[in-house]
PDB file of N, CA, C and O in Angstrom:
ATOM      1  N   MET A   9      45.468 229.114 212.456  1.00 51.00           N
ATOM      2  CA  MET A   9      45.458 230.538 212.659  1.00 51.00           C
ATOM      3  C   MET A   9      44.031 230.965 213.016  1.00 51.00           C
ATOM      4  O   MET A   9      43.074 230.538 212.391  1.00 51.00           O
ATOM      5  N   ALA A  10      43.887 231.793 214.022  1.00 60.00           N
ATOM      6  CA  ALA A  10      42.574 232.262 214.443  1.00 60.00           C
ATOM      7  C   ALA A  10      41.999 233.208 213.401  1.00 60.00           C
ATOM      8  O   ALA A  10      42.703 234.012 212.807  1.00 60.00           O
ATOM      9  N   LYS A  11      40.692 233.070 213.194  1.00 80.00           N
ATOM     10  CA  LYS A  11      40.004 233.913 212.220  1.00 80.00           C
ATOM     11  C   LYS A  11      39.589 235.225 212.881  1.00 80.00           C
ATOM     12  O   LYS A  11      38.908 235.247 213.890  1.00 80.00           O
ATOM     13  N   VAL A  12      40.016 236.323 212.301  1.00 82.00           N
ATOM     14  CA  VAL A  12      39.702 237.655 212.819  1.00 82.00           C
ATOM     15  C   VAL A  12      38.571 238.222 211.960  1.00 82.00           C
ATOM     16  O   VAL A  12      38.679 238.226 210.729  1.00 82.00           O
ATOM     17  N   PRO A  13      37.493 238.708 212.565  1.00 87.00           N
ATOM     18  CA  PRO A  13      36.393 239.264 211.774  1.00 87.00           C
ATOM     19  C   PRO A  13      36.850 240.448 210.915  1.00 87.00           C
ATOM     20  O   PRO A  13      37.674 241.266 211.342  1.00 87.00           O
ATOM     21  N   THR A  14      36.308 240.539 209.717  1.00 86.00           N
ATOM     22  CA  THR A  14      36.678 241.602 208.792  1.00 86.00           C
ATOM     23  C   THR A  14      36.395 242.973 209.380  1.00 86.00           C
ATOM     24  O   THR A  14      37.160 243.924 209.162  1.00 86.00           O
ATOM     25  N   ALA A  15      35.296 243.097 210.119  1.00 86.00           N
ATOM     26  CA  ALA A  15      34.965 244.391 210.736  1.00 86.00           C
ATOM     27  C   ALA A  15      36.063 244.823 211.705  1.00 86.00           C
ATOM     28  O   ALA A  15      36.402 246.014 211.780  1.00 86.00           O
ATOM     29  N   LEU A  16      36.636 243.888 212.423  1.00 92.00           N
ATOM     30  CA  LEU A  16      37.719 244.214 213.350  1.00 92.00           C
ATOM     31  C   LEU A  16      38.974 244.645 212.592  1.00 92.00           C
ATOM     32  O   LEU A  16      39.667 245.578 213.000  1.00 92.00           O
ATOM     33  N   VAL A  17      39.242 243.990 211.479  1.00 91.00           N
ATOM     34  CA  VAL A  17      40.388 244.365 210.644  1.00 91.00           C
ATOM     35  C   VAL A  17      40.205 245.791 210.123  1.00 91.00           C
ATOM     36  O   VAL A  17      41.118 246.620 210.200  1.00 91.00           O
ATOM     37  N   ALA A  18      39.007 246.086 209.615  1.00 87.00           N
ATOM     38  CA  ALA A  18      38.734 247.423 209.079  1.00 87.00           C
ATOM     39  C   ALA A  18      38.805 248.487 210.179  1.00 87.00           C
ATOM     40  O   ALA A  18      39.398 249.553 209.980  1.00 87.00           O
ATOM     41  N   ALA A  19      38.203 248.206 211.316  1.00 91.00           N
ATOM     42  CA  ALA A  19      38.233 249.171 212.420  1.00 91.00           C
ATOM     43  C   ALA A  19      39.655 249.402 212.911  1.00 91.00           C
ATOM     44  O   ALA A  19      40.048 250.541 213.189  1.00 91.00           O
ATOM     45  N   SER A  20      40.434 248.351 212.982  1.00 93.00           N
ATOM     46  CA  SER A  20      41.836 248.491 213.402  1.00 93.00           C
ATOM     47  C   SER A  20      42.625 249.324 212.405  1.00 93.00           C
ATOM     48  O   SER A  20      43.488 250.126 212.789  1.00 93.00           O
ATOM     49  N   GLY A  21      42.330 249.149 211.120  1.00 93.00           N
ATOM     50  CA  GLY A  21      42.999 249.943 210.098  1.00 93.00           C
ATOM     51  C   GLY A  21      42.667 251.423 210.205  1.00 93.00           C
ATOM     52  O   GLY A  21      43.533 252.279 210.064  1.00 93.00           O
ATOM     53  N   LEU A  22      41.397 251.718 210.489  1.00 92.00           N
ATOM     54  CA  LEU A  22      40.996 253.117 210.638  1.00 92.00           C
ATOM     55  C   LEU A  22      41.658 253.756 211.850  1.00 92.00           C
ATOM     56  O   LEU A  22      42.256 254.830 211.765  1.00 92.00           O
ATOM     57  N   VAL A  23      41.555 253.087 212.989  1.00 96.00           N
ATOM     58  CA  VAL A  23      42.125 253.631 214.221  1.00 96.00           C
ATOM     59  C   VAL A  23      43.650 253.654 214.139  1.00 96.00           C
ATOM     60  O   VAL A  23      44.286 254.655 214.495  1.00 96.00           O
ATOM     61  N   GLY A  24      44.229 252.571 213.650  1.00 96.00           N
ATOM     62  CA  GLY A  24      45.682 252.503 213.538  1.00 96.00           C
ATOM     63  C   GLY A  24      46.230 253.516 212.548  1.00 96.00           C
ATOM     64  O   GLY A  24      47.242 254.162 212.803  1.00 96.00           O
ATOM     65  N   GLY A  25      45.565 253.663 211.412  1.00 95.00           N
ATOM     66  CA  GLY A  25      45.997 254.637 210.423  1.00 95.00           C
ATOM     67  C   GLY A  25      45.931 256.053 210.963  1.00 95.00           C
ATOM     68  O   GLY A  25      46.850 256.859 210.766  1.00 95.00           O
ATOM     69  N   TYR A  26      44.856 256.370 211.664  1.00 96.00           N
ATOM     70  CA  TYR A  26      44.739 257.693 212.265  1.00 96.00           C
ATOM     71  C   TYR A  26      45.846 257.909 213.293  1.00 96.00           C
ATOM     72  O   TYR A  26      46.489 258.953 213.326  1.00 96.00           O
ATOM     73  N   GLY A  27      46.060 256.899 214.141  1.00 97.00           N
ATOM     74  CA  GLY A  27      47.087 257.022 215.179  1.00 97.00           C
ATOM     75  C   GLY A  27      48.479 257.216 214.605  1.00 97.00           C
ATOM     76  O   GLY A  27      49.241 258.065 215.077  1.00 97.00           O
ATOM     77  N   VAL A  28      48.802 256.459 213.578  1.00 97.00           N
ATOM     78  CA  VAL A  28      50.117 256.579 212.946  1.00 97.00           C
ATOM     79  C   VAL A  28      50.272 257.953 212.302  1.00 97.00           C
ATOM     80  O   VAL A  28      51.311 258.611 212.464  1.00 97.00           O
ATOM     81  N   ALA A  29      49.243 258.412 211.583  1.00 97.00           N
ATOM     82  CA  ALA A  29      49.316 259.728 210.936  1.00 97.00           C
ATOM     83  C   ALA A  29      49.464 260.838 211.974  1.00 97.00           C
ATOM     84  O   ALA A  29      50.239 261.776 211.796  1.00 97.00           O
ATOM     85  N   ARG A  30      48.744 260.711 213.053  1.00 97.00           N
ATOM     86  CA  ARG A  30      48.788 261.745 214.088  1.00 97.00           C
ATOM     87  C   ARG A  30      50.145 261.741 214.804  1.00 97.00           C
ATOM     88  O   ARG A  30      50.717 262.789 215.071  1.00 97.00           O
ATOM     89  N   TRP A  31      50.643 260.548 215.144  1.00 97.00           N
ATOM     90  CA  TRP A  31      51.882 260.424 215.903  1.00 97.00           C
ATOM     91  C   TRP A  31      53.094 260.842 215.080  1.00 97.00           C
ATOM     92  O   TRP A  31      54.006 261.504 215.580  1.00 97.00           O
ATOM     93  N   THR A  32      53.112 260.441 213.807  1.00 96.00           N
ATOM     94  CA  THR A  32      54.274 260.739 212.964  1.00 96.00           C
ATOM     95  C   THR A  32      54.141 262.057 212.209  1.00 96.00           C
ATOM     96  O   THR A  32      55.120 262.525 211.627  1.00 96.00           O
ATOM     97  N   ARG A  33      52.938 262.604 212.178  1.00 96.00           N
ATOM     98  CA  ARG A  33      52.634 263.811 211.395  1.00 96.00           C
ATOM     99  C   ARG A  33      52.867 263.589 209.901  1.00 96.00           C
ATOM    100  O   ARG A  33      53.193 264.504 209.157  1.00 96.00           O
ATOM    101  N   LYS A  34      52.711 262.354 209.471  1.00 95.00           N
ATOM    102  CA  LYS A  34      52.860 261.986 208.061  1.00 95.00           C
ATOM    103  C   LYS A  34      51.592 261.254 207.633  1.00 95.00           C
ATOM    104  O   LYS A  34      51.391 260.088 207.974  1.00 95.00           O
ATOM    105  N   ARG A  35      50.755 261.964 206.896  1.00 95.00           N
ATOM    106  CA  ARG A  35      49.486 261.383 206.464  1.00 95.00           C
ATOM    107  C   ARG A  35      49.693 260.150 205.595  1.00 95.00           C
ATOM    108  O   ARG A  35      48.887 259.226 205.615  1.00 95.00           O
ATOM    109  N   GLN A  36      50.778 260.135 204.820  1.00 95.00           N
ATOM    110  CA  GLN A  36      51.033 259.017 203.926  1.00 95.00           C
ATOM    111  C   GLN A  36      51.238 257.715 204.702  1.00 95.00           C
ATOM    112  O   GLN A  36      50.813 256.650 204.255  1.00 95.00           O
ATOM    113  N   LEU A  37      51.893 257.797 205.848  1.00 96.00           N
ATOM    114  CA  LEU A  37      52.094 256.583 206.654  1.00 96.00           C
ATOM    115  C   LEU A  37      50.765 256.074 207.205  1.00 96.00           C
ATOM    116  O   LEU A  37      50.527 254.869 207.250  1.00 96.00           O
ATOM    117  N   GLY A  38      49.917 256.995 207.633  1.00 95.00           N
ATOM    118  CA  GLY A  38      48.586 256.603 208.088  1.00 95.00           C
ATOM    119  C   GLY A  38      47.796 255.948 206.969  1.00 95.00           C
ATOM    120  O   GLY A  38      47.099 254.953 207.173  1.00 95.00           O
ATOM    121  N   GLY A  39      47.919 256.497 205.770  1.00 94.00           N
ATOM    122  CA  GLY A  39      47.254 255.906 204.615  1.00 94.00           C
ATOM    123  C   GLY A  39      47.788 254.522 204.289  1.00 94.00           C
ATOM    124  O   GLY A  39      47.035 253.641 203.878  1.00 94.00           O
ATOM    125  N   ALA A  40      49.076 254.327 204.490  1.00 95.00           N
ATOM    126  CA  ALA A  40      49.669 253.008 204.242  1.00 95.00           C
ATOM    127  C   ALA A  40      49.116 251.973 205.218  1.00 95.00           C
ATOM    128  O   ALA A  40      48.799 250.843 204.824  1.00 95.00           O
ATOM    129  N   VAL A  41      48.964 252.366 206.487  1.00 95.00           N
ATOM    130  CA  VAL A  41      48.378 251.446 207.476  1.00 95.00           C
ATOM    131  C   VAL A  41      46.950 251.104 207.075  1.00 95.00           C
ATOM    132  O   VAL A  41      46.531 249.936 207.114  1.00 95.00           O
ATOM    133  N   LEU A  42      46.188 252.102 206.665  1.00 91.00           N
ATOM    134  CA  LEU A  42      44.816 251.872 206.231  1.00 91.00           C
ATOM    135  C   LEU A  42      44.777 250.969 204.999  1.00 91.00           C
ATOM    136  O   LEU A  42      43.928 250.075 204.900  1.00 91.00           O
ATOM    137  N   ALA A  43      45.704 251.161 204.069  1.00 92.00           N
ATOM    138  CA  ALA A  43      45.753 250.335 202.859  1.00 92.00           C
ATOM    139  C   ALA A  43      46.075 248.878 203.185  1.00 92.00           C
ATOM    140  O   ALA A  43      45.499 247.961 202.597  1.00 92.00           O
ATOM    141  N   VAL A  44      46.983 248.656 204.122  1.00 94.00           N
ATOM    142  CA  VAL A  44      47.329 247.278 204.517  1.00 94.00           C
ATOM    143  C   VAL A  44      46.119 246.592 205.140  1.00 94.00           C
ATOM    144  O   VAL A  44      45.823 245.434 204.832  1.00 94.00           O
ATOM    145  N   ALA A  45      45.404 247.312 205.991  1.00 92.00           N
ATOM    146  CA  ALA A  45      44.201 246.732 206.597  1.00 92.00           C
ATOM    147  C   ALA A  45      43.149 246.457 205.525  1.00 92.00           C
ATOM    148  O   ALA A  45      42.473 245.417 205.562  1.00 92.00           O
ATOM    149  N   GLY A  46      43.024 247.348 204.561  1.00 87.00           N
ATOM    150  CA  GLY A  46      42.081 247.127 203.463  1.00 87.00           C
ATOM    151  C   GLY A  46      42.448 245.922 202.627  1.00 87.00           C
ATOM    152  O   GLY A  46      41.580 245.147 202.216  1.00 87.00           O
ATOM    153  N   ALA A  47      43.734 245.738 202.382  1.00 90.00           N
ATOM    154  CA  ALA A  47      44.184 244.569 201.620  1.00 90.00           C
ATOM    155  C   ALA A  47      43.915 243.273 202.389  1.00 90.00           C
ATOM    156  O   ALA A  47      43.510 242.268 201.808  1.00 90.00           O
ATOM    157  N   ALA A  48      44.112 243.306 203.697  1.00 91.00           N
ATOM    158  CA  ALA A  48      43.820 242.123 204.523  1.00 91.00           C
ATOM    159  C   ALA A  48      42.330 241.814 204.506  1.00 91.00           C
ATOM    160  O   ALA A  48      41.934 240.645 204.403  1.00 91.00           O
ATOM    161  N   ALA A  49      41.501 242.849 204.581  1.00 87.00           N
ATOM    162  CA  ALA A  49      40.050 242.634 204.527  1.00 87.00           C
ATOM    163  C   ALA A  49      39.638 242.082 203.167  1.00 87.00           C
ATOM    164  O   ALA A  49      38.828 241.160 203.081  1.00 87.00           O
ATOM    165  N   ALA A  50      40.208 242.631 202.089  1.00 87.00           N
ATOM    166  CA  ALA A  50      39.883 242.150 200.748  1.00 87.00           C
ATOM    167  C   ALA A  50      40.300 240.692 200.560  1.00 87.00           C
ATOM    168  O   ALA A  50      39.593 239.917 199.905  1.00 87.00           O
ATOM    169  N   GLN A  51      41.414 240.329 201.147  1.00 90.00           N
ATOM    170  CA  GLN A  51      41.855 238.936 201.050  1.00 90.00           C
ATOM    171  C   GLN A  51      40.873 238.014 201.772  1.00 90.00           C
ATOM    172  O   GLN A  51      40.547 236.933 201.285  1.00 90.00           O
ATOM    173  N   GLN A  52      40.366 238.446 202.926  1.00 89.00           N
ATOM    174  CA  GLN A  52      39.356 237.657 203.634  1.00 89.00           C
ATOM    175  C   GLN A  52      38.076 237.555 202.813  1.00 89.00           C
ATOM    176  O   GLN A  52      37.472 236.498 202.728  1.00 89.00           O
ATOM    177  N   TRP A  53      37.664 238.667 202.212  1.00 85.00           N
ATOM    178  CA  TRP A  53      36.462 238.645 201.377  1.00 85.00           C
ATOM    179  C   TRP A  53      36.642 237.670 200.218  1.00 85.00           C
ATOM    180  O   TRP A  53      35.728 236.930 199.878  1.00 85.00           O
ATOM    181  N   ARG A  54      37.835 237.678 199.605  1.00 88.00           N
ATOM    182  CA  ARG A  54      38.092 236.779 198.474  1.00 88.00           C
ATOM    183  C   ARG A  54      37.987 235.313 198.886  1.00 88.00           C
ATOM    184  O   ARG A  54      37.401 234.499 198.198  1.00 88.00           O
ATOM    185  N   ARG A  55      38.541 235.001 200.053  1.00 88.00           N
ATOM    186  CA  ARG A  55      38.477 233.616 200.541  1.00 88.00           C
ATOM    187  C   ARG A  55      37.044 233.197 200.859  1.00 88.00           C
ATOM    188  O   ARG A  55      36.658 232.061 200.611  1.00 88.00           O
ATOM    189  N   GLN A  56      36.264 234.110 201.426  1.00 85.00           N
ATOM    190  CA  GLN A  56      34.915 233.760 201.871  1.00 85.00           C
ATOM    191  C   GLN A  56      33.877 233.815 200.757  1.00 85.00           C
ATOM    192  O   GLN A  56      32.969 232.989 200.730  1.00 85.00           O
ATOM    193  N   ALA A  57      33.984 234.806 199.857  1.00 83.00           N
ATOM    194  CA  ALA A  57      32.912 235.018 198.884  1.00 83.00           C
ATOM    195  C   ALA A  57      33.358 234.928 197.431  1.00 83.00           C
ATOM    196  O   ALA A  57      32.527 235.008 196.539  1.00 83.00           O
ATOM    197  N   GLY A  58      34.653 234.794 197.189  1.00 86.00           N
ATOM    198  CA  GLY A  58      35.139 234.710 195.813  1.00 86.00           C
ATOM    199  C   GLY A  58      35.689 236.043 195.317  1.00 86.00           C
ATOM    200  O   GLY A  58      35.480 237.093 195.919  1.00 86.00           O
ATOM    201  N   GLY A  59      36.371 235.960 194.192  1.00 84.00           N
ATOM    202  CA  GLY A  59      37.058 237.120 193.644  1.00 84.00           C
ATOM    203  C   GLY A  59      36.130 238.234 193.182  1.00 84.00           C
ATOM    204  O   GLY A  59      36.416 239.410 193.382  1.00 84.00           O
ATOM    205  N   ALA A  60      35.008 237.887 192.556  1.00 86.00           N
ATOM    206  CA  ALA A  60      34.094 238.911 192.051  1.00 86.00           C
ATOM    207  C   ALA A  60      33.498 239.719 193.200  1.00 86.00           C
ATOM    208  O   ALA A  60      33.429 240.958 193.136  1.00 86.00           O
ATOM    209  N   ALA A  61      33.073 239.037 194.238  1.00 80.00           N
ATOM    210  CA  ALA A  61      32.491 239.733 195.398  1.00 80.00           C
ATOM    211  C   ALA A  61      33.549 240.583 196.097  1.00 80.00           C
ATOM    212  O   ALA A  61      33.272 241.718 196.503  1.00 80.00           O
ATOM    213  N   ALA A  62      34.763 240.074 196.216  1.00 77.00           N
ATOM    214  CA  ALA A  62      35.841 240.838 196.856  1.00 77.00           C
ATOM    215  C   ALA A  62      36.164 242.083 196.045  1.00 77.00           C
ATOM    216  O   ALA A  62      36.364 243.169 196.601  1.00 77.00           O
ATOM    217  N   GLY A  63      36.197 241.957 194.729  1.00 81.00           N
ATOM    218  CA  GLY A  63      36.449 243.112 193.874  1.00 81.00           C
ATOM    219  C   GLY A  63      35.361 244.160 193.998  1.00 81.00           C
ATOM    220  O   GLY A  63      35.635 245.362 194.059  1.00 81.00           O
ATOM    221  N   ALA A  64      34.114 243.709 194.042  1.00 82.00           N
ATOM    222  CA  ALA A  64      32.995 244.649 194.190  1.00 82.00           C
ATOM    223  C   ALA A  64      33.049 245.350 195.542  1.00 82.00           C
ATOM    224  O   ALA A  64      32.848 246.572 195.625  1.00 82.00           O
ATOM    225  N   LEU A  65      33.317 244.614 196.608  1.00 75.00           N
ATOM    226  CA  LEU A  65      33.387 245.220 197.937  1.00 75.00           C
ATOM    227  C   LEU A  65      34.564 246.187 198.045  1.00 75.00           C
ATOM    228  O   LEU A  65      34.427 247.273 198.611  1.00 75.00           O
ATOM    229  N   ALA A  66      35.702 245.806 197.499  1.00 75.00           N
ATOM    230  CA  ALA A  66      36.873 246.692 197.552  1.00 75.00           C
ATOM    231  C   ALA A  66      36.630 247.960 196.738  1.00 75.00           C
ATOM    232  O   ALA A  66      36.966 249.061 197.178  1.00 75.00           O
ATOM    233  N   SER A  67      36.016 247.824 195.570  1.00 79.00           N
ATOM    234  CA  SER A  67      35.700 249.002 194.753  1.00 79.00           C
ATOM    235  C   SER A  67      34.740 249.927 195.474  1.00 79.00           C
ATOM    236  O   SER A  67      34.897 251.152 195.455  1.00 79.00           O
ATOM    237  N   TRP A  68      33.747 249.353 196.104  1.00 77.00           N
ATOM    238  CA  TRP A  68      32.783 250.149 196.865  1.00 77.00           C
ATOM    239  C   TRP A  68      33.474 250.880 198.016  1.00 77.00           C
ATOM    240  O   TRP A  68      33.215 252.054 198.259  1.00 77.00           O
ATOM    241  N   ALA A  69      34.364 250.202 198.711  1.00 72.00           N
ATOM    242  CA  ALA A  69      35.056 250.814 199.847  1.00 72.00           C
ATOM    243  C   ALA A  69      35.931 251.976 199.396  1.00 72.00           C
ATOM    244  O   ALA A  69      35.952 253.028 200.026  1.00 72.00           O
ATOM    245  N   VAL A  70      36.631 251.818 198.285  1.00 72.00           N
ATOM    246  CA  VAL A  70      37.484 252.887 197.775  1.00 72.00           C
ATOM    247  C   VAL A  70      36.628 254.061 197.292  1.00 72.00           C
ATOM    248  O   VAL A  70      36.922 255.213 197.588  1.00 72.00           O
ATOM    249  N   ALA A  71      35.560 253.774 196.561  1.00 78.00           N
ATOM    250  CA  ALA A  71      34.676 254.837 196.064  1.00 78.00           C
ATOM    251  C   ALA A  71      34.023 255.591 197.211  1.00 78.00           C
ATOM    252  O   ALA A  71      33.856 256.806 197.160  1.00 78.00           O
ATOM    253  N   ASP A  72      33.663 254.875 198.263  1.00 66.00           N
ATOM    254  CA  ASP A  72      33.018 255.501 199.429  1.00 66.00           C
ATOM    255  C   ASP A  72      33.963 256.455 200.135  1.00 66.00           C
ATOM    256  O   ASP A  72      33.556 257.489 200.637  1.00 66.00           O
ATOM    257  N   ARG A  73      35.242 256.158 200.177  1.00 64.00           N
ATOM    258  CA  ARG A  73      36.218 257.006 200.848  1.00 64.00           C
ATOM    259  C   ARG A  73      36.518 258.272 200.041  1.00 64.00           C
ATOM    260  O   ARG A  73      36.899 259.278 200.583  1.00 64.00           O
ATOM    261  N   ARG A  74      36.382 258.196 198.732  1.00 61.00           N
ATOM    262  CA  ARG A  74      36.708 259.337 197.882  1.00 61.00           C
ATOM    263  C   ARG A  74      35.560 260.327 197.754  1.00 61.00           C
ATOM    264  O   ARG A  74      35.791 261.481 197.466  1.00 61.00           O
ATOM    265  N   GLY A  75      34.352 259.859 197.898  1.00 54.00           N
ATOM    266  CA  GLY A  75      33.228 260.744 197.596  1.00 54.00           C
ATOM    267  C   GLY A  75      32.489 261.172 198.770  1.00 54.00           C
ATOM    268  O   GLY A  75      31.867 262.107 198.976  1.00 54.00           O
TER     269      GLY A  75
END
């Protein structure tokens, strides 16, 4: 399986989530697309840097979006 850079996964989640929310007029669906991309990125982080680093990066990403 080809390795996709995490930045591309995250960017696709942002653009895809926005597009889905805009097209369907349902923000929750856009959020679901963004969450799936975030989970894929976190899984890549876990494989590359371990569980502790993936948890820290995921926590930072969630906190950054809320504040």
